[in-house]
Coordinates of C-alpha atoms in Angstrom, one line a residue:
M1 CA 4.2 48.7 31.7
R2 CA 3.9 48.4 28.4
F3 CA 6.9 46.7 27.6
T4 CA 6.0 44.1 30.3
T5 CA 2.9 43.7 28.3
F6 CA 4.5 43.3 24.9
I7 CA 6.8 40.6 26.4
A8 CA 3.4 39.4 27.9
A9 CA 2.4 39.6 24.3
A10 CA 4.6 37.7 22.9
T11 CA 5.6 35.4 24.8
F12 CA 1.4 33.8 25.0
S13 CA 1.7 34.2 20.7
S14 CA 5.4 31.8 20.8
A15 CA 3.7 29.3 22.9
V16 CA 0.3 28.8 20.7
F17 CA 2.7 28.4 18.0
A18 CA 4.6 25.7 19.8
A19 CA 1.4 24.2 20.7
S20 CA -0.2 24.4 17.1
A21 CA 3.1 23.0 15.8
S22 CA 3.1 20.2 17.9
T23 CA -0.6 19.1 17.3
S24 CA 0.3 19.3 13.7
S25 CA 2.7 16.7 14.2
T26 CA 1.4 14.7 16.1
E27 CA -1.9 15.4 13.3
T28 CA 1.3 13.7 11.0
D29 CA 2.2 11.2 12.5
V30 CA -1.0 9.3 13.8
A31 CA -1.8 9.2 10.0
S32 CA 1.2 7.7 9.2
I33 CA 0.4 5.4 11.6
L34 CA -3.1 4.7 10.1
E35 CA -1.4 4.4 6.2
A36 CA 1.0 1.5 8.3
L37 CA -2.1 0.0 9.5
R38 CA -4.8 -0.1 6.7
A39 CA -0.8 -1.9 5.1
N40 CA -2.8 -5.0 6.4
N41 CA -6.3 -4.1 7.9
P42 CA -8.3 -1.1 5.6
E43 CA -11.4 -1.5 8.0
D44 CA -9.4 -1.7 11.1
A45 CA -7.9 1.8 9.5
D46 CA -10.8 3.5 7.7
A47 CA -12.3 3.5 11.2
A48 CA -9.8 4.5 12.9
A49 CA -9.0 7.6 10.6
A50 CA -13.2 8.3 11.1
A51 CA -13.8 7.7 14.9
M52 CA -10.8 10.4 14.8
K53 CA -11.7 12.8 12.4
I54 CA -8.6 12.7 9.7
K55 CA -8.5 11.9 6.5
L56 CA -6.5 10.2 4.7
R57 CA -5.1 9.6 1.0
A58 CA -6.0 7.9 -1.2
R59 CA -5.0 4.8 -1.6
D60 CA -4.0 3.5 -5.6
P61 CA -7.3 0.2 -6.6
V62 CA -5.8 -2.5 -6.1
P63 CA -5.6 -4.2 -9.4
Q64 CA -8.2 -7.8 -9.2
V65 CA -6.9 -11.1 -10.2
S66 CA -8.7 -12.7 -12.5
S67 CA -8.2 -16.4 -12.6
S68 CA -7.8 -16.3 -16.2
G69 CA -4.9 -14.7 -15.9
S70 CA -6.7 -11.7 -18.4
T71 CA -4.7 -8.8 -17.6
G72 CA -1.5 -10.5 -16.3
G73 CA -0.2 -10.8 -19.5
Q74 CA -0.7 -6.5 -19.5
D75 CA 0.9 -6.5 -15.4
L76 CA 3.7 -8.5 -16.4
D77 CA 4.5 -6.7 -19.3
S78 CA 4.5 -2.5 -17.3
I79 CA 6.2 -4.7 -14.8
L80 CA 9.4 -5.1 -16.4
A81 CA 9.1 -1.8 -17.8
A82 CA 9.7 -0.7 -14.7
L83 CA 12.3 -3.6 -13.8
E84 CA 14.5 -2.2 -17.2
A85 CA 14.2 1.5 -16.8
N86 CA 16.0 0.6 -12.9
S87 CA 17.7 -2.5 -13.8
P88 CA 18.0 -3.6 -17.5
E89 CA 20.4 -6.5 -16.7
D90 CA 17.6 -8.0 -14.5
A91 CA 14.7 -6.9 -17.1
A92 CA 17.0 -8.9 -19.8
A93 CA 16.7 -12.1 -17.5
A94 CA 13.0 -11.9 -16.6
R95 CA 12.3 -11.4 -20.4
Q96 CA 14.3 -14.0 -21.3
S97 CA 12.8 -16.8 -18.5
N98 CA 9.5 -15.7 -19.4
A99 CA 10.3 -16.0 -23.0
G100 CA 10.4 -19.7 -22.1
A101 CA 7.3 -20.0 -20.1
G102 CA 5.3 -17.8 -22.6
A103 CA 2.8 -15.5 -21.6
G104 CA -0.1 -15.6 -23.1
S105 CA 0.4 -19.7 -23.5
V106 CA -2.1 -22.4 -21.4
G107 CA 1.1 -24.0 -19.3
S108 CA 1.7 -19.9 -18.0
V109 CA -1.4 -20.1 -16.7
G110 CA -1.1 -23.2 -15.4
K111 CA 2.2 -22.2 -13.3
R112 CA 0.0 -19.2 -13.1
Q113 CA -2.8 -20.5 -11.1
E114 CA -0.2 -22.4 -9.6
D115 CA 1.5 -20.2 -7.7
L116 CA -1.4 -18.7 -6.6
N117 CA -3.6 -21.6 -5.1
S118 CA 0.0 -22.3 -2.8
I119 CA 0.5 -18.3 -2.0
L120 CA -3.5 -19.0 -0.7
A121 CA -3.2 -21.9 1.1
A122 CA 0.3 -20.2 3.3
L123 CA -2.7 -17.8 4.0
E124 CA -4.5 -20.4 4.9
A125 CA -2.2 -21.1 8.1
N126 CA -1.8 -17.7 9.2
S127 CA -4.7 -16.4 8.5
P128 CA -8.2 -18.4 7.6
E129 CA -10.8 -15.5 7.2
D130 CA -8.9 -13.6 5.4
A131 CA -7.0 -16.7 3.1
A132 CA -11.0 -16.8 2.6
A133 CA -12.1 -12.9 1.7
A134 CA -8.8 -13.2 -0.4
R135 CA -10.8 -16.7 -2.5
Q136 CA -13.5 -14.8 -2.7
N137 CA -12.0 -11.9 -4.8
V138 CA -9.7 -14.4 -7.2

């Protein structure tokens, strides 16, 4: 009789443990799905996470790009430094092409503005709401 009680308790304990393990993996799956959603639509992902009472990892702040291009040199330097760590040849080629354009020159800022305008135009063709929001942030 005691042996049967022990077996029943062990079976119940393992069933509870299995249920808690699957709940944990389900929450992890939902959290990863919400983080992927946040890449495309942060407001919806945050609202869904709040409704489901799931905490998402903190996002890195998105650097604001100014139309004057004042942070462009700093961003470019950090990107080139990271590229150099992975591929020195590519970094050297990028530095060489950037030196020809002049990182702080007026022409370079104008080129970046043209690139930004073409990107926003392409975005507007696919998603006018996103393009309008992007234009407000620029």
